[in-house]
Short mmCIF file of C-alpha atoms and ligand atoms in Angstrom, two decimals:
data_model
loop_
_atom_site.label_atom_id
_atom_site.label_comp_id
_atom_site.label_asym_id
_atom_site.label_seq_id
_atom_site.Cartn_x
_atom_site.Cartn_y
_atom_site.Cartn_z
CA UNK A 1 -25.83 283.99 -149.31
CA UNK A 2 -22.30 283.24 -147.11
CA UNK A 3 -21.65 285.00 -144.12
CA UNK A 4 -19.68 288.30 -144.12
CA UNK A 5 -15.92 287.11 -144.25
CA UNK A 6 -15.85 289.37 -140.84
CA UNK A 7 -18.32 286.75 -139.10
CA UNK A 8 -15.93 283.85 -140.36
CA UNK A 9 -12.76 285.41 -139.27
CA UNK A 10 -14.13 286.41 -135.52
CA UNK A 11 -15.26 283.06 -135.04
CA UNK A 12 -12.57 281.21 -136.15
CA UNK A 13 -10.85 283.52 -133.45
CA UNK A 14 -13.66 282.78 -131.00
CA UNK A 15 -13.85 279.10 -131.19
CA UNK A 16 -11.16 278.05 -128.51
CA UNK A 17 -13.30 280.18 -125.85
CA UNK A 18 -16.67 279.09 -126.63
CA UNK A 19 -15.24 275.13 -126.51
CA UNK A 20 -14.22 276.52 -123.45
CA UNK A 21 -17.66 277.63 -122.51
CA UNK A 22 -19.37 274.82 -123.51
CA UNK A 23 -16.84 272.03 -121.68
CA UNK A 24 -17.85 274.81 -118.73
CA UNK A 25 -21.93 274.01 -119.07
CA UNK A 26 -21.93 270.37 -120.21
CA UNK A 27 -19.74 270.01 -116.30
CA UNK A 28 -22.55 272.16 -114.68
CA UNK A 29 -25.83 271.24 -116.07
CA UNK A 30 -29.17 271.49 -113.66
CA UNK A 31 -32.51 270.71 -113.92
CA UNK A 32 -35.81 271.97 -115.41
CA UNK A 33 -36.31 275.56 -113.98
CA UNK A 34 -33.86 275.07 -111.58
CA UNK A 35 -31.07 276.87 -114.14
CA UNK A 36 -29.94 279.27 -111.87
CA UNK A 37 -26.05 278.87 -112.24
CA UNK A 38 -26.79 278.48 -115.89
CA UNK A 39 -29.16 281.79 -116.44
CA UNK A 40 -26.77 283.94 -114.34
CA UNK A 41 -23.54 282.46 -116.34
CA UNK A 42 -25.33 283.34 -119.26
CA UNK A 43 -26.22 286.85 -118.45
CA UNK A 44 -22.49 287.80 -116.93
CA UNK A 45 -21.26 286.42 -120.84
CA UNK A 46 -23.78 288.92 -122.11
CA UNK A 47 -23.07 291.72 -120.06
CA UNK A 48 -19.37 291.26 -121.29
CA UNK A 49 -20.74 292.06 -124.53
CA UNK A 50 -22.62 294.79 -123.69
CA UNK A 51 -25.49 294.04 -123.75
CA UNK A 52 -28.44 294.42 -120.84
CA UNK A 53 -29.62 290.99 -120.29
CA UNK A 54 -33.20 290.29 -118.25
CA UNK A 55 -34.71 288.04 -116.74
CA UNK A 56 -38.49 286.51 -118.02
CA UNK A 57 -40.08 283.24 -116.63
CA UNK A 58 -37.63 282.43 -113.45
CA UNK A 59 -34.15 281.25 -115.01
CA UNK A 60 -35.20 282.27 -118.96
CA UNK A 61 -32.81 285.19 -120.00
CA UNK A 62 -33.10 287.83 -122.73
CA UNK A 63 -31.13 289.96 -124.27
CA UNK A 64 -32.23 292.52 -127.17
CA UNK A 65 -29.71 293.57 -129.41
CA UNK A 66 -30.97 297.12 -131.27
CA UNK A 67 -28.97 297.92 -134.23
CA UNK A 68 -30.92 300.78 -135.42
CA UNK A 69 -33.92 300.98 -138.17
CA UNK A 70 -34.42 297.60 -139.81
CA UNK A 71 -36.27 294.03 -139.44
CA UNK A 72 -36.47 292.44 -135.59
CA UNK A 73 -35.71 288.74 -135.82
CA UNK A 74 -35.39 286.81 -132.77
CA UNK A 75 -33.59 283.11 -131.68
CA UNK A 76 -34.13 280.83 -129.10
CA UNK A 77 -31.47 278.55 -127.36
CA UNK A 78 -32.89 276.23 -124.58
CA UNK A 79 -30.59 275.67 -120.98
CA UNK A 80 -31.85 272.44 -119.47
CA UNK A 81 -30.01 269.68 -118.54
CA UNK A 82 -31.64 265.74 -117.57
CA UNK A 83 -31.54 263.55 -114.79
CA UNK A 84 -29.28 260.92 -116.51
CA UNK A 85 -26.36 259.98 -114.79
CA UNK A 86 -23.36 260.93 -117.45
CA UNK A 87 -21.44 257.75 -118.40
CA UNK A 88 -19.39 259.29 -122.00
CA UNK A 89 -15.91 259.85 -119.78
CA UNK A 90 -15.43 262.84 -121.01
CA UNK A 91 -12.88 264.82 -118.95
CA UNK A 92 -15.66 267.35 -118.55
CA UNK A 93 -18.49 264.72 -117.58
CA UNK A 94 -20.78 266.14 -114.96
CA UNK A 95 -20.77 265.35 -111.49
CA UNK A 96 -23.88 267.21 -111.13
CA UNK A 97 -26.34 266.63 -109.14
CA UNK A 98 -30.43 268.10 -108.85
CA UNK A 99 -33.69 267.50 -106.61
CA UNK A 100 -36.65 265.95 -109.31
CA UNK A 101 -40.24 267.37 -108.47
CA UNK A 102 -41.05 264.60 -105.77
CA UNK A 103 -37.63 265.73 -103.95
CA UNK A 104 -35.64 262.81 -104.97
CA UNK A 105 -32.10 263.50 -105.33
CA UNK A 106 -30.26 262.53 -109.22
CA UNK A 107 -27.48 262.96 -111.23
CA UNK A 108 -27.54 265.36 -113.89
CA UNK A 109 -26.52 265.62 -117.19
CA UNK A 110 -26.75 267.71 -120.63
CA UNK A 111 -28.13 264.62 -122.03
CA UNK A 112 -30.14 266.73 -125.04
CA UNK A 113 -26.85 268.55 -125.97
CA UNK A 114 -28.68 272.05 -124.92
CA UNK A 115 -25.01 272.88 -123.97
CA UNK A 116 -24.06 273.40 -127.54
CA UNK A 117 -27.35 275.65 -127.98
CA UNK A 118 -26.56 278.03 -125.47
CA UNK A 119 -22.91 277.88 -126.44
CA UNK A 120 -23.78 278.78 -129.86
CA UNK A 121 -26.45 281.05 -129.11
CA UNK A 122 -24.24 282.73 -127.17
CA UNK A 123 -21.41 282.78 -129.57
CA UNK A 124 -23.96 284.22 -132.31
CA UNK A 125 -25.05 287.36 -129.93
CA UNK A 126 -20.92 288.31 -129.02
CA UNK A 127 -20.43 287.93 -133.24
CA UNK A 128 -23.46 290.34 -133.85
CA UNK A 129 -22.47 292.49 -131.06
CA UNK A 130 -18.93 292.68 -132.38
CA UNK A 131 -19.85 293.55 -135.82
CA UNK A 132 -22.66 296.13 -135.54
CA UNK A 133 -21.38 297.77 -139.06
CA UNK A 134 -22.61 294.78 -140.92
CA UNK A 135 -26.45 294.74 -140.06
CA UNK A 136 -29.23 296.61 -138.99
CA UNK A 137 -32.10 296.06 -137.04
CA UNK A 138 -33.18 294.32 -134.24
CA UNK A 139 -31.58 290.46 -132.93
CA UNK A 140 -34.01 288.84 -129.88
CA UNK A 141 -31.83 286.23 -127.95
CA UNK A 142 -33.94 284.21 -125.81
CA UNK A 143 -32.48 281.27 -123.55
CA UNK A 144 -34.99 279.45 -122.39
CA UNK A 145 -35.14 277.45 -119.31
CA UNK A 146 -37.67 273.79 -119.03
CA UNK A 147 -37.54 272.83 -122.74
CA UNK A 148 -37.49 268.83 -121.18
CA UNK A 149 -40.56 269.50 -119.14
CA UNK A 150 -42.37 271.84 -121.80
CA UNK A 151 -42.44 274.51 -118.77
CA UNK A 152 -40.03 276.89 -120.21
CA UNK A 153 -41.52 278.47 -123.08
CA UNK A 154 -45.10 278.58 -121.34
CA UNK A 155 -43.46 280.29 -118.32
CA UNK A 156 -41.76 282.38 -120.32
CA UNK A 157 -44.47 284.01 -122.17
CA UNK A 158 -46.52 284.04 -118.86
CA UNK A 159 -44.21 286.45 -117.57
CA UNK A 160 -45.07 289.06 -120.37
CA UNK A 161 -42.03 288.08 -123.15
CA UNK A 162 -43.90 289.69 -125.98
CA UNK A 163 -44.87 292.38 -123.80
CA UNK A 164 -41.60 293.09 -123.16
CA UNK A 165 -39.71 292.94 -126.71
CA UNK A 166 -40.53 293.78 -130.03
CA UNK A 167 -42.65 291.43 -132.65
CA UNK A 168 -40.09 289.66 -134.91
CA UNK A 169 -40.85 288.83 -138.48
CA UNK A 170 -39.47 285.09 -138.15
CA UNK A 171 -38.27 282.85 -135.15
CA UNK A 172 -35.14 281.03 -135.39
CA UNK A 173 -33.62 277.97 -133.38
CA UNK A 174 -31.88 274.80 -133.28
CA UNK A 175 -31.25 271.45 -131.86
CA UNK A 176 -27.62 269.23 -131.61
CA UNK A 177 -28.29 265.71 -133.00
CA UNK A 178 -26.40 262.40 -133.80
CA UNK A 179 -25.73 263.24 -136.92
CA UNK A 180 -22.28 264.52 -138.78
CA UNK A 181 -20.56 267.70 -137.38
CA UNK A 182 -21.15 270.43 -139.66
CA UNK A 183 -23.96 268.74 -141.23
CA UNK A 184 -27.73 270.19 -140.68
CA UNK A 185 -31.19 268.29 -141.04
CA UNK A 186 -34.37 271.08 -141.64
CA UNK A 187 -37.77 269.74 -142.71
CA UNK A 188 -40.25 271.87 -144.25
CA UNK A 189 -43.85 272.20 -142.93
CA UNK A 190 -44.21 270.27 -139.95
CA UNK A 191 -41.21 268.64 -138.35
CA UNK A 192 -41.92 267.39 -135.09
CA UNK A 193 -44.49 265.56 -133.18
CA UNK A 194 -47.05 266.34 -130.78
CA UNK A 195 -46.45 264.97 -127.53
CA UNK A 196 -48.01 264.50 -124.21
CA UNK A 197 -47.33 262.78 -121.18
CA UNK A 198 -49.37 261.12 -118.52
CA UNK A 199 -48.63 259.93 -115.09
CA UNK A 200 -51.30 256.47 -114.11
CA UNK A 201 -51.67 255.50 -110.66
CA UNK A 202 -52.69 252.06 -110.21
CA UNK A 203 -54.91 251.94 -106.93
CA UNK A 204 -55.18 247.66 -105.48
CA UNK A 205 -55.31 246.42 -102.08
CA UNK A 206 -52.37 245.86 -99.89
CA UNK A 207 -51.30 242.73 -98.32
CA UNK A 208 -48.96 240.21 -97.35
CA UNK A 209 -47.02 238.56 -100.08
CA UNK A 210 -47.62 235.31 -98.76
CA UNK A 211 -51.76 236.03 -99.16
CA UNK A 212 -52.23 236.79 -102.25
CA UNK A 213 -56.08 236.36 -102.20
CA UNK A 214 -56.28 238.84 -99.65
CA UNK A 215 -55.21 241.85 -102.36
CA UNK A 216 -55.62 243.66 -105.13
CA UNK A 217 -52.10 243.24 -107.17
CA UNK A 218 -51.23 246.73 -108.27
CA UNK A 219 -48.16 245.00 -110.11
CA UNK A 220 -49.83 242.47 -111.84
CA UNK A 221 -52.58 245.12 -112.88
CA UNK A 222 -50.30 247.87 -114.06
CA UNK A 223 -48.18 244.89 -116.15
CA UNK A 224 -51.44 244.15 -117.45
CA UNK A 225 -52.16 247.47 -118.39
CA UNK A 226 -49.08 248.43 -119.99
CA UNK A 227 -49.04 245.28 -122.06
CA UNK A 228 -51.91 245.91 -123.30
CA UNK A 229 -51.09 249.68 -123.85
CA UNK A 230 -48.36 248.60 -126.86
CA UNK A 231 -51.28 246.93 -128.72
CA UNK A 232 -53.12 250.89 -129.22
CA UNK A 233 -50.24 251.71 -131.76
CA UNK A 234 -50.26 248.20 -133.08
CA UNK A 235 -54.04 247.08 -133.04
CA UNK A 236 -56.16 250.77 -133.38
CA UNK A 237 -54.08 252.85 -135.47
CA UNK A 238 -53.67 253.03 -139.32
CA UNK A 239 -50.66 251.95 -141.13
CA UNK A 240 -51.09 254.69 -142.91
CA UNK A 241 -50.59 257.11 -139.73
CA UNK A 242 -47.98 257.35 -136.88
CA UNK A 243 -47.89 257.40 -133.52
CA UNK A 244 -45.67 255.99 -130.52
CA UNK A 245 -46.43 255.34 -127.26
CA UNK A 246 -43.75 254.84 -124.48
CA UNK A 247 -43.90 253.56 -120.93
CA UNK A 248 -40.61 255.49 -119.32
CA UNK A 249 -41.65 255.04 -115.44
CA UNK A 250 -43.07 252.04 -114.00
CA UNK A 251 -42.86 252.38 -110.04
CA UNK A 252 -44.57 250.14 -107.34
CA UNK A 253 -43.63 248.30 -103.84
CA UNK A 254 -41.13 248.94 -101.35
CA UNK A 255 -40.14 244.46 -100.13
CA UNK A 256 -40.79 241.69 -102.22
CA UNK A 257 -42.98 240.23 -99.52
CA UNK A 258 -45.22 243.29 -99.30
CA UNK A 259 -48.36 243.36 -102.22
CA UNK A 260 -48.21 247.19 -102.42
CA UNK A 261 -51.41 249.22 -102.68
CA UNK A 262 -50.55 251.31 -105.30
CA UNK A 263 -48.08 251.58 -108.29
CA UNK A 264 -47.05 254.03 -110.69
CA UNK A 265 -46.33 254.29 -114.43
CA UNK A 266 -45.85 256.72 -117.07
CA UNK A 267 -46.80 256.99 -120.33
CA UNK A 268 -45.40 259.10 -123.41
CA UNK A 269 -47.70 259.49 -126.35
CA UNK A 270 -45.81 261.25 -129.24
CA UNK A 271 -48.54 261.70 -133.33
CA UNK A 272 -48.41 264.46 -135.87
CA UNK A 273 -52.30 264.77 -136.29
CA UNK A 274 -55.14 265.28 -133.71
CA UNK A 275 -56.99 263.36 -134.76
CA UNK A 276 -55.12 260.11 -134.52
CA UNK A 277 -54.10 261.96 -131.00
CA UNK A 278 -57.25 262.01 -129.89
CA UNK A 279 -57.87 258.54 -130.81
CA UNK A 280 -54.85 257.74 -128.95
CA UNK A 281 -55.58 259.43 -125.66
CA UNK A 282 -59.42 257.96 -125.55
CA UNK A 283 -57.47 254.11 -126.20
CA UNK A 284 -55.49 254.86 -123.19
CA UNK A 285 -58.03 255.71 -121.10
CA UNK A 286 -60.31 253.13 -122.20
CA UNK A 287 -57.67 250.44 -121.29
CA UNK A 288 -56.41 251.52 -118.21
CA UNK A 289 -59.99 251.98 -116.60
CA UNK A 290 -61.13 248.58 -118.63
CA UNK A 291 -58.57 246.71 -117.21
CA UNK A 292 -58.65 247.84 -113.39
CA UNK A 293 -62.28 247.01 -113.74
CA UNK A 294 -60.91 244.02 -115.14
CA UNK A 295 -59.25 243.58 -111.85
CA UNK A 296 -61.66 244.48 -109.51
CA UNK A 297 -59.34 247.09 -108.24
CA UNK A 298 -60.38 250.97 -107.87
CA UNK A 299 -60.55 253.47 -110.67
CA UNK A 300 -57.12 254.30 -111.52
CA UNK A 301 -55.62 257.94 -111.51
CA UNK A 302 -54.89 259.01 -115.10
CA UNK A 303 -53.10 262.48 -114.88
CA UNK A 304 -51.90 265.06 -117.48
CA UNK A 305 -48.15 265.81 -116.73
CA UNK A 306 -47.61 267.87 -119.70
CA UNK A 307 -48.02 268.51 -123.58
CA UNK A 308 -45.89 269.32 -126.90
CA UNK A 309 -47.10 271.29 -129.57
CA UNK A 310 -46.34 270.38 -132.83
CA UNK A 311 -43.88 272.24 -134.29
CA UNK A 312 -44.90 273.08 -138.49
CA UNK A 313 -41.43 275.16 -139.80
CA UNK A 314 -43.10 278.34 -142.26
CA UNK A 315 -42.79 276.89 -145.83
CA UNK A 316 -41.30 280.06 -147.27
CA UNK A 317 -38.82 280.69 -144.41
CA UNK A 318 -37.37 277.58 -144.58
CA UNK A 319 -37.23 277.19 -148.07
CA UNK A 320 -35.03 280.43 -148.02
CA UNK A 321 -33.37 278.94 -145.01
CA UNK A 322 -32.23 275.77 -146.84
CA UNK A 323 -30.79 278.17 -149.78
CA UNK A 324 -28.85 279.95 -147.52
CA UNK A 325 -26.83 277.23 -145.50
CA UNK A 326 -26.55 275.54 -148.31
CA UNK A 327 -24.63 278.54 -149.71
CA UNK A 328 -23.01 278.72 -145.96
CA UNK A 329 -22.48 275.03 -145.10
CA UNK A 330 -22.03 273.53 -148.60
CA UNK A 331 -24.43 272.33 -150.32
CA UNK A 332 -24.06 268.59 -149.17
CA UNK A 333 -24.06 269.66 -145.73
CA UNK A 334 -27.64 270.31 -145.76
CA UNK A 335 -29.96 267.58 -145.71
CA UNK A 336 -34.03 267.70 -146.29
CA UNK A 337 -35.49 265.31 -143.68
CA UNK A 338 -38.85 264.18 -143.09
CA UNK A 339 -40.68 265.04 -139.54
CA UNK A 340 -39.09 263.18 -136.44
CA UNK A 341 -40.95 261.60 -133.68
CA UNK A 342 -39.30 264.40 -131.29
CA UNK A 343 -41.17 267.40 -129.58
CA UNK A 344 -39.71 270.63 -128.99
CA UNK A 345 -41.78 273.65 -126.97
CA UNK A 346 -40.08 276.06 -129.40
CA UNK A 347 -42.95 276.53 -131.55
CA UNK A 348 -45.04 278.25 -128.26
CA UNK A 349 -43.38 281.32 -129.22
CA UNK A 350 -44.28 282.20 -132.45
CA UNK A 351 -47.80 280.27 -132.14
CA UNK A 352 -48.54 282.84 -129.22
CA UNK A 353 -48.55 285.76 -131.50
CA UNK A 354 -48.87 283.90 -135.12
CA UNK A 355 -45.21 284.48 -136.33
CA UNK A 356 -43.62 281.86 -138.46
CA UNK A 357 -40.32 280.07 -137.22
CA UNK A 358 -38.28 277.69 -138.65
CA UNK A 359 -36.21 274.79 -136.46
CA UNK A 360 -33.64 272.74 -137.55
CA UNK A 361 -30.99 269.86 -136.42
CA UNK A 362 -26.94 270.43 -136.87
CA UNK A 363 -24.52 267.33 -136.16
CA UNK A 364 -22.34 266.52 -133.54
CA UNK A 365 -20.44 263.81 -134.20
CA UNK A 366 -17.52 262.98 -136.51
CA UNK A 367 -18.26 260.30 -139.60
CA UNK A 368 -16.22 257.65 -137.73
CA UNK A 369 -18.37 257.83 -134.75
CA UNK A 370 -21.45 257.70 -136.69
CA UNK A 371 -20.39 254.92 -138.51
CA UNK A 372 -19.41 252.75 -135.87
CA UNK A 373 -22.00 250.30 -134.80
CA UNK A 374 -21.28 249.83 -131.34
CA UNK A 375 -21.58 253.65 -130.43
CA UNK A 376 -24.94 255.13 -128.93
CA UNK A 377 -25.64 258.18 -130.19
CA UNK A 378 -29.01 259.20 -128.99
CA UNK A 379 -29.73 262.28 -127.36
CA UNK A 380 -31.04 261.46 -123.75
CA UNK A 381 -28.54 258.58 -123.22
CA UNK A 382 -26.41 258.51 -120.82
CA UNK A 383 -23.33 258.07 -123.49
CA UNK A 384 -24.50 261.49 -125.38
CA UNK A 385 -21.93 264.12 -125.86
CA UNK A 386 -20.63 265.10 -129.26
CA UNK A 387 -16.88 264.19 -130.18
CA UNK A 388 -16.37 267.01 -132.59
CA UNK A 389 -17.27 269.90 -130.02
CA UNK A 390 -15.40 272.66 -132.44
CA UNK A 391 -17.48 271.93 -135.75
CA UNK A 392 -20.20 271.28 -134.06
CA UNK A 393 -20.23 274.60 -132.08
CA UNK A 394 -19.08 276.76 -135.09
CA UNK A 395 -21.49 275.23 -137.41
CA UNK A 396 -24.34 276.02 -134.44
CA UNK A 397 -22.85 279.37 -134.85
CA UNK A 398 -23.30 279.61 -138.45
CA UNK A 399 -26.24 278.68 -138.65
CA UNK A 400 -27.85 280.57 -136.26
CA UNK A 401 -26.21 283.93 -137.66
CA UNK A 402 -26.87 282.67 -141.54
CA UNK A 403 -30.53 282.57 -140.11
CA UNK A 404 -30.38 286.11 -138.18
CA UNK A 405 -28.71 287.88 -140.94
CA UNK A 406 -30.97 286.57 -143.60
CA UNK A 407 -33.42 289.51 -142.18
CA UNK A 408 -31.18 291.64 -140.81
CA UNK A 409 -29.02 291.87 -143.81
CA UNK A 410 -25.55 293.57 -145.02
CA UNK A 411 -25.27 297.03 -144.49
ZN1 LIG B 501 -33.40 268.79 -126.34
ZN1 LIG B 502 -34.34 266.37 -124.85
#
């Protein structure tokens, strides 16, 4: 199934102003649950399109669009932005900046590329809006705030969301990726990892850095602790599983004659199975206590920041899914990928009420850039931003409405 030559033709006309939109986000992104220029940009773009946008979870946004009798399918676009300090020179680089948790000041960025979701997102509801004669039913648009922090979706459906609109046979949504503009990646069954992330405080004894007997190195502990940390993957789990396991924050001391009394470190556990989870989260544990002990130092604080679900696309949804952008896209353009090591807190939605959703992963990058060894394309670096901004934003587009109008159908 192709899109209605209607769809084609309005965004082909649309495409200038949504580049526009999106050079207009990736210059203003903000923080976790702090999208408040973001949300109310959002919500002005779809009030121009008639639509009655509210407000669920803080800075998530909604917007129903009823199209008479038919099936209710809904699509989520998350808003954050990261504290990465932007470094692609692009003339619409951010010079954002936000206030972390712990009140430090940082840069901001769209690091993830959640720009081109709630371009497209939006691009999808002003294409449905415009042609009301060529479906029926019911299209939810959710933009959800704290997808980084795994806040959003949680807060979100705190505040009532499927209280407030109706059920939807299938959820829909989609991530940007360093792959080829105009290309998509969808993986049956499940497709990304688990993940959860703890915050360890190291607890020693302060002293001068000339007298070292007189302390409890915090330093030398937590270095001991996170060495020993990369042997869990390594040493205690099967070849014939996966899991990673990533230090990102490793914090202590204020002068390098001062033996601090406590330091700080991070860790971020990603696995597709609970079971190897579990075995993973008890191996932590086990080493950071074993090794303060080791130490002599005081029990260390090992602290939950947040989890990932796993996010397992419906087999039968996507399989139709995969028909249909092939038909849309080309069939080339679609590739069948096996899970990444990514999390997502998409999959909180339809897990809350047990309705199946499918996620998938559309290029933004042109073959040159791709090919070129000496570019870094990973999402969360600070040299993220795609160079093909119009295929990658129509082809968001397209994908999303190929999805929407799947169940909602030609009239
Ligand atoms: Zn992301
Ligand atoms: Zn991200």
């Amino acid at each position: 199934m192709t899109l209605d030559p209607a769809f084609r033709t309005a965004l082909d006309a649309e495409l200038p102003a949504l580049i526009e939109l999106y050079e207009h986000f990736h210059r203003h992104p903000e923080l976790s649950m702090q999208e408040h220029r973001t949300a109310e940009t959002i919500e002005e773009r779809l009030r121009g399109y008639g639509l009655e946008p509210f407000r669920c979870g803080g800075t998530g946004v909604v917007a129903v669009i009823e199209n008479g009798d038919g099936p209710v399918v809904a699509f989520r676009a998350d808003t954050d932005g990261l504290p990465i300090e932007e470094q692609t020179g692009l003339p619409y680089s951010s010079e954002a900046t936000g206030t972390l948790p712990d009140g430090t000041s940082t840069p901001v960025m769209h690091g993830c590329g959640h720009d081109t979701h709630i371009t497209s997102a939006l691009g999808a509801a002003k294409l449905l809006t415009e042609h009301r004669d060529r479906w029926n039913g019911t299209a939810i648009m959710i933009f959800q705030p704290g997808e980084e922090t795994s806040a959003g979706a949680a807060a979100m459906l705190d505040d009532g969301f499927w209280d407030r609109v109706p059920r939807p046979e299938a959820i829909y949504g989609q991530h940007v990726w360093p792959g080829v503009a105009g290309t998509v990646n969808i993986t049956p069954g499940t497709a990304m990892a688990m993940a959860d992330s703890l915050e360890v405080i190291v607890h020693g004894q302060q002293a001068h850095g000339s007298q070292p007997e007189n302390s409890i190195d915090p330093i030398v502990l937590g270095a001991y602790m996170i060495t020993r940390l990369q042997t869990v993957v390594s040493r205690e789990i099967s070849g014939r599983d996966t899991a990673v396991l990533t230090i990102g924050v490793f914090q202590g001391g204020l002068k390098e004659n001062i033996i601090p009394a406590s330091a700080r470190f991070t860790i971020n556990i990603r696995t597709y199975d609970e079971a190897v989870r579990e075995k993973v989260l008890a191996a932590v544990d086990r080493i950071i206590r074993a090794e303060a002990q080791a130490s002599g130092a005081p029990d260390p604080e090992i602290r939950p920041m947040y989890d990932f679900p796993q996010v397992v696309n419906d087999a039968d949804l996507t399989e139709s899914l995969i028909g249909a952008l092939g038909d849309e896209l080309g069939a080339d353009a679609v590739n069948v990928t096996l899970p990444v090591t990514g999390s997502e807190d998409f999959g909180r939605f339809g897990d809350a009420i047990g309705v199946p959703y499918v996620f998938w992963f559309f290029g933004g990058y042109s073959q040159a850039k791709v090919d070129d060894p000496e570019s870094v394309l990973s999402n969360h670096s600070p040299f993220f931003g795609p160079d093909e901004v119009g295929t990658t934003l129509g082809t968001g587009v397209r994908a999303a409405l190929t999805a929407l109008l799947g169940h909602l159908g030609a009239r």
